[in-house]
PDB file of N, CA and C in Angstrom:
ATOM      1  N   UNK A1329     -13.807  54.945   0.382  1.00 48.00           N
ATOM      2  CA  UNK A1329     -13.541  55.352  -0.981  1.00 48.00           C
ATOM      3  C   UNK A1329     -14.837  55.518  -1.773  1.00 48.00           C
ATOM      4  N   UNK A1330     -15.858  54.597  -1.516  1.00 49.00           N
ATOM      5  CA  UNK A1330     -17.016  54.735  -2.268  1.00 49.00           C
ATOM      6  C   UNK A1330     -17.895  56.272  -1.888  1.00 49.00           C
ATOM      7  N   UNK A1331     -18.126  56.163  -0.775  1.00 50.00           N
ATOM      8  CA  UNK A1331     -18.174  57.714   0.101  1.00 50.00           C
ATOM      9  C   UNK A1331     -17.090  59.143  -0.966  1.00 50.00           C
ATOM     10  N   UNK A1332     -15.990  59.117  -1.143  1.00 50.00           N
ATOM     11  CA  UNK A1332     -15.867  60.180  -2.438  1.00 50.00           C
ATOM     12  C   UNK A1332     -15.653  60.164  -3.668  1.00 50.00           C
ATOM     13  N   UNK A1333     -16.374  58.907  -4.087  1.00 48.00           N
ATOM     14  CA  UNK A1333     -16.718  58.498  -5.410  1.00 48.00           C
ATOM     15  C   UNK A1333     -18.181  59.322  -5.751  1.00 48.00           C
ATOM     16  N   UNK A1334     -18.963  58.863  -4.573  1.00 48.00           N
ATOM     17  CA  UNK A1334     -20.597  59.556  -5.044  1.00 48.00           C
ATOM     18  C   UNK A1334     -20.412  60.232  -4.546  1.00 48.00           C
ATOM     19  N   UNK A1335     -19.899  61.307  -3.873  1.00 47.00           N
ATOM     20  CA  UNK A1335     -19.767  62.713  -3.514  1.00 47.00           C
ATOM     21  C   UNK A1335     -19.554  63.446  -4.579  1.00 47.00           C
ATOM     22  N   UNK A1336     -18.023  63.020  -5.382  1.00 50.00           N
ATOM     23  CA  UNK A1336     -17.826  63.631  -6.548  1.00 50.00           C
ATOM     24  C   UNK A1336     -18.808  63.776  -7.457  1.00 50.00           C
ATOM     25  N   UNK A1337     -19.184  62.243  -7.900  1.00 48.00           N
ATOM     26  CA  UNK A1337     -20.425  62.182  -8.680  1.00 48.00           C
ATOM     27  C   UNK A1337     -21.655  62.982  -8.742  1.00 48.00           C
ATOM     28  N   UNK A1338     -22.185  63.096  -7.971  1.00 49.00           N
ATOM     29  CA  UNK A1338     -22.974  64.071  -7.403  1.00 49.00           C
ATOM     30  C   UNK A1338     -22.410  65.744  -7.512  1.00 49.00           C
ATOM     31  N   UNK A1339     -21.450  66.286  -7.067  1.00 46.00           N
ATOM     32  CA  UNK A1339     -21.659  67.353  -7.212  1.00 46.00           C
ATOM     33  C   UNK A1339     -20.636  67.436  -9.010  1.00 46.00           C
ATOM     34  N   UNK A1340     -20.543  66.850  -9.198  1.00 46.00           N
ATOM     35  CA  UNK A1340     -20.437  66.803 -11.035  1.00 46.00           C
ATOM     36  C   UNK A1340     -21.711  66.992 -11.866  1.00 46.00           C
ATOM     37  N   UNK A1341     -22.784  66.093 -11.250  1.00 45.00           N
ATOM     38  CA  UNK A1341     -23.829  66.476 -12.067  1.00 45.00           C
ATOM     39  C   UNK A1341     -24.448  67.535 -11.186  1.00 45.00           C
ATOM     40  N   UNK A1342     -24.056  68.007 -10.058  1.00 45.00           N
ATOM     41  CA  UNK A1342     -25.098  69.696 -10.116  1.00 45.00           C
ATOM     42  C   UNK A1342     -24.852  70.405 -10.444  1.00 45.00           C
ATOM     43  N   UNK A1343     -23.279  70.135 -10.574  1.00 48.00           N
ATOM     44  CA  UNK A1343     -22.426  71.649 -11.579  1.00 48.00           C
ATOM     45  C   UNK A1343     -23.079  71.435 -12.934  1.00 48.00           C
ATOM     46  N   UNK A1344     -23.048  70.649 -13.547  1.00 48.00           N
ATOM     47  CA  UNK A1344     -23.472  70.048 -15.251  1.00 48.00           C
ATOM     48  C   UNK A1344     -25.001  71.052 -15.024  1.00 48.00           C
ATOM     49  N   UNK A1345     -25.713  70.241 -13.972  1.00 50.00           N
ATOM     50  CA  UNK A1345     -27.058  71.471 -14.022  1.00 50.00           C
ATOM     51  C   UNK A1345     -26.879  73.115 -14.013  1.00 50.00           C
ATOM     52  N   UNK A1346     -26.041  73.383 -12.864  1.00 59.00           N
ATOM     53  CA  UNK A1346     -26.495  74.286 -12.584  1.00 59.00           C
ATOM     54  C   UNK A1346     -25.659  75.029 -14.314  1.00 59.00           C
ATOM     55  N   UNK A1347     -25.079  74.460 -14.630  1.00 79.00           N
ATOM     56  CA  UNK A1347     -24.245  75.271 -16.014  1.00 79.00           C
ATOM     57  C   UNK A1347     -25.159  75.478 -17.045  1.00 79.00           C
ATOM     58  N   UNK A1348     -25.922  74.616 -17.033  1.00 91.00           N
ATOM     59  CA  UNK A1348     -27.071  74.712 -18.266  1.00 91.00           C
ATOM     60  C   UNK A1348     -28.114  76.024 -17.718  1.00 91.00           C
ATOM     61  N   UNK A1349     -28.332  76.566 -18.638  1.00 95.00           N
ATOM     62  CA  UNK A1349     -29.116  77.906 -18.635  1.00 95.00           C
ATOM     63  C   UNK A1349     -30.298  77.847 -20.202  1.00 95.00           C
ATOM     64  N   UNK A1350     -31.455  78.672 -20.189  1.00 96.00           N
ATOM     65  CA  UNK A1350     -32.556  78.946 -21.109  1.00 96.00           C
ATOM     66  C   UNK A1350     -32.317  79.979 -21.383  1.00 96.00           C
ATOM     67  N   UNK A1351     -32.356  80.974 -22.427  1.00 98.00           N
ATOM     68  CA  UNK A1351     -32.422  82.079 -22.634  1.00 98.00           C
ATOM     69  C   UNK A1351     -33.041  82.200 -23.662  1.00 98.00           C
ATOM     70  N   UNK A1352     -34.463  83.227 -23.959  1.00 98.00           N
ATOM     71  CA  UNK A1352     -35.417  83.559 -24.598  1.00 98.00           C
ATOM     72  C   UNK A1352     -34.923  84.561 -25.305  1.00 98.00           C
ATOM     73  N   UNK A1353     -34.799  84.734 -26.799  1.00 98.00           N
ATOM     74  CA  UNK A1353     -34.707  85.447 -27.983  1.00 98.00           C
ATOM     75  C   UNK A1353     -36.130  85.926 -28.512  1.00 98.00           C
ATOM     76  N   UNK A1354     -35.927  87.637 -28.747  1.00 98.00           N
ATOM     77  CA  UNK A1354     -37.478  87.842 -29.137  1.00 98.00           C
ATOM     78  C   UNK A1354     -36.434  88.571 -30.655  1.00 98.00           C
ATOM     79  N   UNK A1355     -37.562  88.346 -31.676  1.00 98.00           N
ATOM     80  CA  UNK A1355     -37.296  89.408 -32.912  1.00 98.00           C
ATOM     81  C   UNK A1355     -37.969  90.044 -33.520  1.00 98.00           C
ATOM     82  N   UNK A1356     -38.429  91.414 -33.644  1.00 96.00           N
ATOM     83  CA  UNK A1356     -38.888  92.056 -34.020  1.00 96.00           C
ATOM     84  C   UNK A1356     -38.495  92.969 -35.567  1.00 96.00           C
ATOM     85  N   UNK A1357     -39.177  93.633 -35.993  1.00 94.00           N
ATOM     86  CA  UNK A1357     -39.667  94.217 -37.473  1.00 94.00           C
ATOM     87  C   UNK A1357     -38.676  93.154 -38.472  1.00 94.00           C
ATOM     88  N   UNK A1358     -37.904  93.436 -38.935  1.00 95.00           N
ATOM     89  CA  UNK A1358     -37.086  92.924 -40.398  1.00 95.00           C
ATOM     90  C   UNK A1358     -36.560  91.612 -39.634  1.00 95.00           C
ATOM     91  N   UNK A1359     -35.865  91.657 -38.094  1.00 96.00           N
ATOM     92  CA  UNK A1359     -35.436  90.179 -38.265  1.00 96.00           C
ATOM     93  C   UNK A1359     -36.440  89.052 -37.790  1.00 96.00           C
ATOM     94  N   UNK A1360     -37.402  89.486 -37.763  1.00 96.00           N
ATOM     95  CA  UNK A1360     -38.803  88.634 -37.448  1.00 96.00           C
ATOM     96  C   UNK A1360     -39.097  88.108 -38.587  1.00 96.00           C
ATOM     97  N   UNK A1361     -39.462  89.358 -39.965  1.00 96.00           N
ATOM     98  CA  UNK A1361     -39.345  88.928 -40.986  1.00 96.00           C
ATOM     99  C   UNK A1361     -38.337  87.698 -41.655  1.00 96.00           C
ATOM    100  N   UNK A1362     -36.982  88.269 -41.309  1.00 96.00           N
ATOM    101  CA  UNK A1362     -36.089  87.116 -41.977  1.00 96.00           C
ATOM    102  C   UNK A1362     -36.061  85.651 -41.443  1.00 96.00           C
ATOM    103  N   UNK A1363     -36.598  85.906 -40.587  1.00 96.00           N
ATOM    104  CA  UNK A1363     -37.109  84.214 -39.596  1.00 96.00           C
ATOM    105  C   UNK A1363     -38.112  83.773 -39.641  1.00 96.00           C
ATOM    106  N   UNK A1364     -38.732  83.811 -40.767  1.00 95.00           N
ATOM    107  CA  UNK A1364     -40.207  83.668 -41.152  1.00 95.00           C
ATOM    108  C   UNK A1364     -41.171  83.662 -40.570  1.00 95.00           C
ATOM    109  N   UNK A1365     -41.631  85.240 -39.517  1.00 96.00           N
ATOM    110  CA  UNK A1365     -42.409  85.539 -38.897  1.00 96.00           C
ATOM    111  C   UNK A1365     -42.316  84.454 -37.691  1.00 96.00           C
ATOM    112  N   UNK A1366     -40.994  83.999 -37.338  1.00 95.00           N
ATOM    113  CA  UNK A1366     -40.953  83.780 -36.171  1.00 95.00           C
ATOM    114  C   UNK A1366     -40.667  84.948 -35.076  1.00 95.00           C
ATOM    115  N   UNK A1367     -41.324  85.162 -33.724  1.00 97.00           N
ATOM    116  CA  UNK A1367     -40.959  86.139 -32.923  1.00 97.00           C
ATOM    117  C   UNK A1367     -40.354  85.594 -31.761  1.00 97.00           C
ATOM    118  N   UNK A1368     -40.321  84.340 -31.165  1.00 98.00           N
ATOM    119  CA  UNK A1368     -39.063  84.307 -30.292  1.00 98.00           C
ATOM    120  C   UNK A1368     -38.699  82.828 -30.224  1.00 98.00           C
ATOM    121  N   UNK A1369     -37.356  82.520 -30.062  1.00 98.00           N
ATOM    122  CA  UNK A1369     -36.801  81.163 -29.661  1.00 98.00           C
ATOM    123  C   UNK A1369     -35.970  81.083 -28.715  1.00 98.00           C
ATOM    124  N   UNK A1370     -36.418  80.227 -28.070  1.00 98.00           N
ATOM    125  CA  UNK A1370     -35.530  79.580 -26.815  1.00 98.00           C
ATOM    126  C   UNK A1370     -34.092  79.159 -27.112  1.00 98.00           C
ATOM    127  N   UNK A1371     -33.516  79.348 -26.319  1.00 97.00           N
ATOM    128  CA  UNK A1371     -31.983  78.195 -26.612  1.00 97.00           C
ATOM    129  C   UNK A1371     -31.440  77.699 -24.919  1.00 97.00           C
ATOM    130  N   UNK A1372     -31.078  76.428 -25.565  1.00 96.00           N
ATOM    131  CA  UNK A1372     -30.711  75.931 -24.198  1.00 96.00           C
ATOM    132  C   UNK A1372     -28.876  75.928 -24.272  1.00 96.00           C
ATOM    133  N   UNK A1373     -28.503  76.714 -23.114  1.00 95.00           N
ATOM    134  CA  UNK A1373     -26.785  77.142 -23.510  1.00 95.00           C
ATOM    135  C   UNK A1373     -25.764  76.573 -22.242  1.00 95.00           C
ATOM    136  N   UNK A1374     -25.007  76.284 -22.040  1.00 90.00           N
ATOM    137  CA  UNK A1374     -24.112  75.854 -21.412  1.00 90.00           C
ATOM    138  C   UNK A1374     -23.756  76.703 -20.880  1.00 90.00           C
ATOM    139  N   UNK A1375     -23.418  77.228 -19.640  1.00 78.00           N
ATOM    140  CA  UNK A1375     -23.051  78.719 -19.328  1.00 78.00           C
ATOM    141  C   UNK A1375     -21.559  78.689 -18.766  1.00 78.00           C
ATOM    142  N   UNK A1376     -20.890  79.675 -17.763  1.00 90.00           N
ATOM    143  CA  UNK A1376     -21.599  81.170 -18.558  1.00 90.00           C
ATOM    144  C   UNK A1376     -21.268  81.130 -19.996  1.00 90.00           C
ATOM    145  N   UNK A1377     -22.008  82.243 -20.333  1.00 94.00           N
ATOM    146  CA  UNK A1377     -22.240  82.903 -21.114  1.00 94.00           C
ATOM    147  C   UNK A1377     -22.547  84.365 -21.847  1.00 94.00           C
ATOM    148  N   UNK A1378     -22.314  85.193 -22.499  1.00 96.00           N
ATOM    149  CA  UNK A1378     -22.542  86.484 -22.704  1.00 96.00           C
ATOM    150  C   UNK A1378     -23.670  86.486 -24.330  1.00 96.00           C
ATOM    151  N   UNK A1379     -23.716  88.002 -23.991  1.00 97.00           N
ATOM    152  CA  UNK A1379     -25.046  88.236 -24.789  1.00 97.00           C
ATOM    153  C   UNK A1379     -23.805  88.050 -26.742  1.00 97.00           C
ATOM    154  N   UNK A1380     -23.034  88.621 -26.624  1.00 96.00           N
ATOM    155  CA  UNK A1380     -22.142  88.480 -27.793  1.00 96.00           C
ATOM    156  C   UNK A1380     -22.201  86.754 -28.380  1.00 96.00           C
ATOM    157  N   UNK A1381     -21.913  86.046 -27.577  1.00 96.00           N
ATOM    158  CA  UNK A1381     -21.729  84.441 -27.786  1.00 96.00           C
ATOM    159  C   UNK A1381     -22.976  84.082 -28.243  1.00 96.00           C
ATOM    160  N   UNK A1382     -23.650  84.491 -27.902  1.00 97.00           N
ATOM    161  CA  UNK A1382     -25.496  84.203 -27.874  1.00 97.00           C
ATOM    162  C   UNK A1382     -25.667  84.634 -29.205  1.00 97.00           C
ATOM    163  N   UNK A1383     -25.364  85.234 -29.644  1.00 97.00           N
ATOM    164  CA  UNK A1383     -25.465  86.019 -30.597  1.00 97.00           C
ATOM    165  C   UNK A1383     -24.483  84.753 -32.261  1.00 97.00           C
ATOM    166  N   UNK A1384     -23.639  85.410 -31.740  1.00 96.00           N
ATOM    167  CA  UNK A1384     -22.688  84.943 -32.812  1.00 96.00           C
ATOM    168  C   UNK A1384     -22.662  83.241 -32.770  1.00 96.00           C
ATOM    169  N   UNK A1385     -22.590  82.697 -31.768  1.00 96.00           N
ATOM    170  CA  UNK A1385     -22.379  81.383 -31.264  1.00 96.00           C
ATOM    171  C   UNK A1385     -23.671  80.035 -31.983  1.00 96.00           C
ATOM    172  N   UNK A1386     -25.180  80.684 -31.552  1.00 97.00           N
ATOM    173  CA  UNK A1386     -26.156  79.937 -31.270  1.00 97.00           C
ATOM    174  C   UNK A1386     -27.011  80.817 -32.148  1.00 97.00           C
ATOM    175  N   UNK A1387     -27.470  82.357 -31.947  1.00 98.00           N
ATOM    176  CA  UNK A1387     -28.652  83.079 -32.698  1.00 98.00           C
ATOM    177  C   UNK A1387     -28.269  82.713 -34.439  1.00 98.00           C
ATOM    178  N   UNK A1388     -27.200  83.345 -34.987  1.00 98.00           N
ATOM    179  CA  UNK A1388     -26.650  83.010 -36.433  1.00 98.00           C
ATOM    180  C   UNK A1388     -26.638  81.349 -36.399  1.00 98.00           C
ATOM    181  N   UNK A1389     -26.336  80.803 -35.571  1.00 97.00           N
ATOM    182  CA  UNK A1389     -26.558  79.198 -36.173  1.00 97.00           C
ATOM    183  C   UNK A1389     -27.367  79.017 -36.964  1.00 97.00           C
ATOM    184  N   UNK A1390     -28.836  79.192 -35.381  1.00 97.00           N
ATOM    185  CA  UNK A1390     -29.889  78.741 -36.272  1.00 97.00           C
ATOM    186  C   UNK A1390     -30.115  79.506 -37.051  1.00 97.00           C
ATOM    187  N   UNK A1391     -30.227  80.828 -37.273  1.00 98.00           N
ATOM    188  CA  UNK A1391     -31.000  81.535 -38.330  1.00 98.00           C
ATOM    189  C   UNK A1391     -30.129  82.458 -38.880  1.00 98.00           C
ATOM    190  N   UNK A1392     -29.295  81.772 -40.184  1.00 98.00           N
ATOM    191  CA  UNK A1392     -28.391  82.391 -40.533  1.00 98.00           C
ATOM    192  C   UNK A1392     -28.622  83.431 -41.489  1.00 98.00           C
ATOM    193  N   UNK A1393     -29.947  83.873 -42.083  1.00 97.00           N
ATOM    194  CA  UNK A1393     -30.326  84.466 -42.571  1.00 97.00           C
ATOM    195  C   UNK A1393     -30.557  86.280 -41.877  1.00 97.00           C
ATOM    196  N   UNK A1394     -30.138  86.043 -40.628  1.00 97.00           N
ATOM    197  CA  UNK A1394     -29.971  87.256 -39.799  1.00 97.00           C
ATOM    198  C   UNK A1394     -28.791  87.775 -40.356  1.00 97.00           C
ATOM    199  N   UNK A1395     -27.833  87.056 -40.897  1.00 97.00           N
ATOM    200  CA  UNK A1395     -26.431  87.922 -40.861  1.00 97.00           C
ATOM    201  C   UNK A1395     -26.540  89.280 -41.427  1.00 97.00           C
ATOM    202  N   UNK A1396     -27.066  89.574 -42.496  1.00 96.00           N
ATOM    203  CA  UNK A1396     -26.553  91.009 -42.962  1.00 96.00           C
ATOM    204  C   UNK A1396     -27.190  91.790 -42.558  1.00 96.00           C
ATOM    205  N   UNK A1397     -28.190  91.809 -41.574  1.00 96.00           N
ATOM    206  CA  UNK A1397     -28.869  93.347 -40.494  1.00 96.00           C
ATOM    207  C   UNK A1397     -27.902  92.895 -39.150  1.00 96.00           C
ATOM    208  N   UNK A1398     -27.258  91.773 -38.435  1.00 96.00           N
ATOM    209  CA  UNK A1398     -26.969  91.557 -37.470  1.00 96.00           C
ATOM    210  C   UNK A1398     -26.242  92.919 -36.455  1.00 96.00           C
ATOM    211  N   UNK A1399     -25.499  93.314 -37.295  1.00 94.00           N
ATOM    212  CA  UNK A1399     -24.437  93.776 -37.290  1.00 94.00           C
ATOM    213  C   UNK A1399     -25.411  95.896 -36.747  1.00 94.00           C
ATOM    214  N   UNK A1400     -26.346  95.446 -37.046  1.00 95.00           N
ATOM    215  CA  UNK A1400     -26.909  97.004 -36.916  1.00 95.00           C
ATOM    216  C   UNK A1400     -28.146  96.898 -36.320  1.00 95.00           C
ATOM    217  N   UNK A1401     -28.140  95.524 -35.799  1.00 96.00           N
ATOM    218  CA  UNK A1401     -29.873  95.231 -34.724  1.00 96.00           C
ATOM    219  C   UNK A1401     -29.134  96.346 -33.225  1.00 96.00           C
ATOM    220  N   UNK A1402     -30.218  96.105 -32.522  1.00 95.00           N
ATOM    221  CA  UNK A1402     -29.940  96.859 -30.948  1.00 95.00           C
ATOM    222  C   UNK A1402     -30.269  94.973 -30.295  1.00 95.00           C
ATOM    223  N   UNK A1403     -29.411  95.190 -28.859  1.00 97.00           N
ATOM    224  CA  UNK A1403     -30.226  94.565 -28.272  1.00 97.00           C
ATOM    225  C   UNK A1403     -30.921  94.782 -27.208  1.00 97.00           C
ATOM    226  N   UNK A1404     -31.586  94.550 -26.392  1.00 98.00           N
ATOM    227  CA  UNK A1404     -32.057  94.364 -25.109  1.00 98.00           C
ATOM    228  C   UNK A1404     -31.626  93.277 -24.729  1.00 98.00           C
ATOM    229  N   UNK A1405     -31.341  93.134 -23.161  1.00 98.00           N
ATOM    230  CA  UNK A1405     -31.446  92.292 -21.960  1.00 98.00           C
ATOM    231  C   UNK A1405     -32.613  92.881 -21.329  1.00 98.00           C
ATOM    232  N   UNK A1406     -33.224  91.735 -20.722  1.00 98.00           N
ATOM    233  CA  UNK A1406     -34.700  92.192 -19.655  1.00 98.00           C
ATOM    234  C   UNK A1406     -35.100  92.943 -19.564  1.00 98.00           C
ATOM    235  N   UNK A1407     -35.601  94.157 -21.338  1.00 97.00           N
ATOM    236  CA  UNK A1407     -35.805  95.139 -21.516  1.00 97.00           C
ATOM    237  C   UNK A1407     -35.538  96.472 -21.054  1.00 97.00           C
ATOM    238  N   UNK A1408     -33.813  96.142 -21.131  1.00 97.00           N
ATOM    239  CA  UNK A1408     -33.029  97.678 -21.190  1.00 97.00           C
ATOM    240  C   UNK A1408     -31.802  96.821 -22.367  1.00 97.00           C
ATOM    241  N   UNK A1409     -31.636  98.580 -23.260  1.00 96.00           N
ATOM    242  CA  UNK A1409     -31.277  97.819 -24.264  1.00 96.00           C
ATOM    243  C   UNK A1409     -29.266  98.123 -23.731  1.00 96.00           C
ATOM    244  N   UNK A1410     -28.412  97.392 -24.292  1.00 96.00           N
ATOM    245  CA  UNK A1410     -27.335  97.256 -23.822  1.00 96.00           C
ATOM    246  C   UNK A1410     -26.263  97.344 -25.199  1.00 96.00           C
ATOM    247  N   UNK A1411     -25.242  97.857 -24.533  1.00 92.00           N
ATOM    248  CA  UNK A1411     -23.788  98.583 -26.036  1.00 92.00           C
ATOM    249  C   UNK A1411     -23.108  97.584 -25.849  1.00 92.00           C
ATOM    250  N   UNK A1412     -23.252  96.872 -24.604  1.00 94.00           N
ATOM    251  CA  UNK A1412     -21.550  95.914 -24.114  1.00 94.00           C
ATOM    252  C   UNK A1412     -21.897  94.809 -24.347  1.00 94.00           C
ATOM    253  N   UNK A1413     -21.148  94.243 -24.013  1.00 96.00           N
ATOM    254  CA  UNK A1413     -21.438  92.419 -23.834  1.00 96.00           C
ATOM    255  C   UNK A1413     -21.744  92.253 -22.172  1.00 96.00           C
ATOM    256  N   UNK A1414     -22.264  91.340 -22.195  1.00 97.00           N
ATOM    257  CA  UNK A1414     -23.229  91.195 -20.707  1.00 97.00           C
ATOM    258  C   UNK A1414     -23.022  89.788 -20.599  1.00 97.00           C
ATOM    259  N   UNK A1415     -23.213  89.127 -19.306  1.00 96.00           N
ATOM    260  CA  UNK A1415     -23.041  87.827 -19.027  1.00 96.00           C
ATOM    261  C   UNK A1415     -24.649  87.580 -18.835  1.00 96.00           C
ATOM    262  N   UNK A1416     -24.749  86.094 -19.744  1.00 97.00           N
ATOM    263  CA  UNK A1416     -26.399  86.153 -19.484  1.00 97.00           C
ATOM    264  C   UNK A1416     -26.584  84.963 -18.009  1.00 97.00           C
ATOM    265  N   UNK A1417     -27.970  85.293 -18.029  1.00 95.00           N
ATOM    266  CA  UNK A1417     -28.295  84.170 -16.404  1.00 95.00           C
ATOM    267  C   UNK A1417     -29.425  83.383 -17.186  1.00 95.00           C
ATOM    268  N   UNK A1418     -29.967  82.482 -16.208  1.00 96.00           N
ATOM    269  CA  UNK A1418     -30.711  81.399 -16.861  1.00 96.00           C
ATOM    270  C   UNK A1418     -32.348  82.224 -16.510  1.00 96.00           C
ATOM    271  N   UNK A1419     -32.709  82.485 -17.998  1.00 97.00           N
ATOM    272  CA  UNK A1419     -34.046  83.120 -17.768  1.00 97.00           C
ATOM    273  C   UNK A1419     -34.481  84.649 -18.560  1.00 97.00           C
ATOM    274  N   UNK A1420     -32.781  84.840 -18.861  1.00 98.00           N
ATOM    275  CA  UNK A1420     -32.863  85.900 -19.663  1.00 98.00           C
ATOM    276  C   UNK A1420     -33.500  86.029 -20.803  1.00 98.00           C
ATOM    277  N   UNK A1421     -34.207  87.464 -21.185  1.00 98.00           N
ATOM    278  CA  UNK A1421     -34.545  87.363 -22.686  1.00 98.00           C
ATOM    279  C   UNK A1421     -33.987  88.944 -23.573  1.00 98.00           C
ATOM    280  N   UNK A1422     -33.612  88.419 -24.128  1.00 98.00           N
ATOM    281  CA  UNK A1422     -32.441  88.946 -25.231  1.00 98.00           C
ATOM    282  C   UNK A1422     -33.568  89.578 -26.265  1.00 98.00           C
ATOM    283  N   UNK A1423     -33.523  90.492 -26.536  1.00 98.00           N
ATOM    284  CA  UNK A1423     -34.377  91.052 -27.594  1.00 98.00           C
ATOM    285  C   UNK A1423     -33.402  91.768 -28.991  1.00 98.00           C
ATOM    286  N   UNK A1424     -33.657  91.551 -30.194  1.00 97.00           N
ATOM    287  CA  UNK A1424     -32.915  91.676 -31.423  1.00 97.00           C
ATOM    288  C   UNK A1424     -33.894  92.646 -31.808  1.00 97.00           C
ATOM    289  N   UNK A1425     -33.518  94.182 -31.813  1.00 96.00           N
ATOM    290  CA  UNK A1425     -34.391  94.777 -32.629  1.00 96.00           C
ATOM    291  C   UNK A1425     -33.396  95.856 -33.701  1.00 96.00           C
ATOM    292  N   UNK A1426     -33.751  95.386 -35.166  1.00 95.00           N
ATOM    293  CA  UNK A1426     -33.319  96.123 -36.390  1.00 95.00           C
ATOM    294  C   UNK A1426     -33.563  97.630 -36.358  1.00 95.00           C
ATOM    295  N   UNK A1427     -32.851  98.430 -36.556  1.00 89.00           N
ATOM    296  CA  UNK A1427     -33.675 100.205 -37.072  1.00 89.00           C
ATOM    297  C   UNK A1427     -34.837  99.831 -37.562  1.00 89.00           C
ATOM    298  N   UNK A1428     -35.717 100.410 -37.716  1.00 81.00           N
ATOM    299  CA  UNK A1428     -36.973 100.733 -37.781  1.00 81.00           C
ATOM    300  C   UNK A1428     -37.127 101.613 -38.619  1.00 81.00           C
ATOM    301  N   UNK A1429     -37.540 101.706 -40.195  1.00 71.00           N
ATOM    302  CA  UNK A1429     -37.898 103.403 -40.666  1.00 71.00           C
ATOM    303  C   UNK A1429     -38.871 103.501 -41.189  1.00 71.00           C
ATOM    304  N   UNK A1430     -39.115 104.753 -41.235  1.00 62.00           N
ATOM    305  CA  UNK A1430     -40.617 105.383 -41.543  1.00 62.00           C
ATOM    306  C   UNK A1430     -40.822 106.693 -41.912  1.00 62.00           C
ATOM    307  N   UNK A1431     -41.958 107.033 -42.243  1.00 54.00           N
ATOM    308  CA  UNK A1431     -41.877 108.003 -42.932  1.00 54.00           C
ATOM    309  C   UNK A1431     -43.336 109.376 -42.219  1.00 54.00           C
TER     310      UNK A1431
END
């Protein structure tokens, strides 16, 4: 019995690991600005996970001052930018970039 006590145990905490994931946030022009010239933050996320959750879930947490461009940033995954929701992996970096204008 002790034999599938720490068996269980064990593969409980590699699942617990392997579920935890990093994913790197970069922000560029206006929402860089609204994050006070911060340009990227880490988050440590429970997975899975998608780029939408990331977003709405954890990015607006911390920096809720994103909300009113949110809605009209682009994003990138691993620099291709993406329309859908995407499942992220541990290592990804998510890029938030606002329209841009100029003259």
């Amino acid at each position: 019995r002790d034999t599938v006590s720490t068996t269980r145990i064990e593969f409980c905490l590699f699942r617990s690991a392997e579920m935890t994931m990093i994913v790197k946030v970069l922000f560029f022009a206006k929402a860089k600005d609204l994050c006070g010239g911060v340009g990227s933050s880490s988050f440590e996320l429970e997975g899975p996970t998608t780029t939408e959750a990331l977003v709405n879930e954890h990015v607006l947490k911390r920096f809720p001052q994103l909300k009113p461009i949110i809605s009209i940033c682009v994003l990138s995954l691993n620099l291709e930018y993406v329309e859908e929701v995407r499942e992220l992996s541990n290592g990804d970096e998510i890029a938030l970039i606002p329209p841009i204008s100029g003259g």
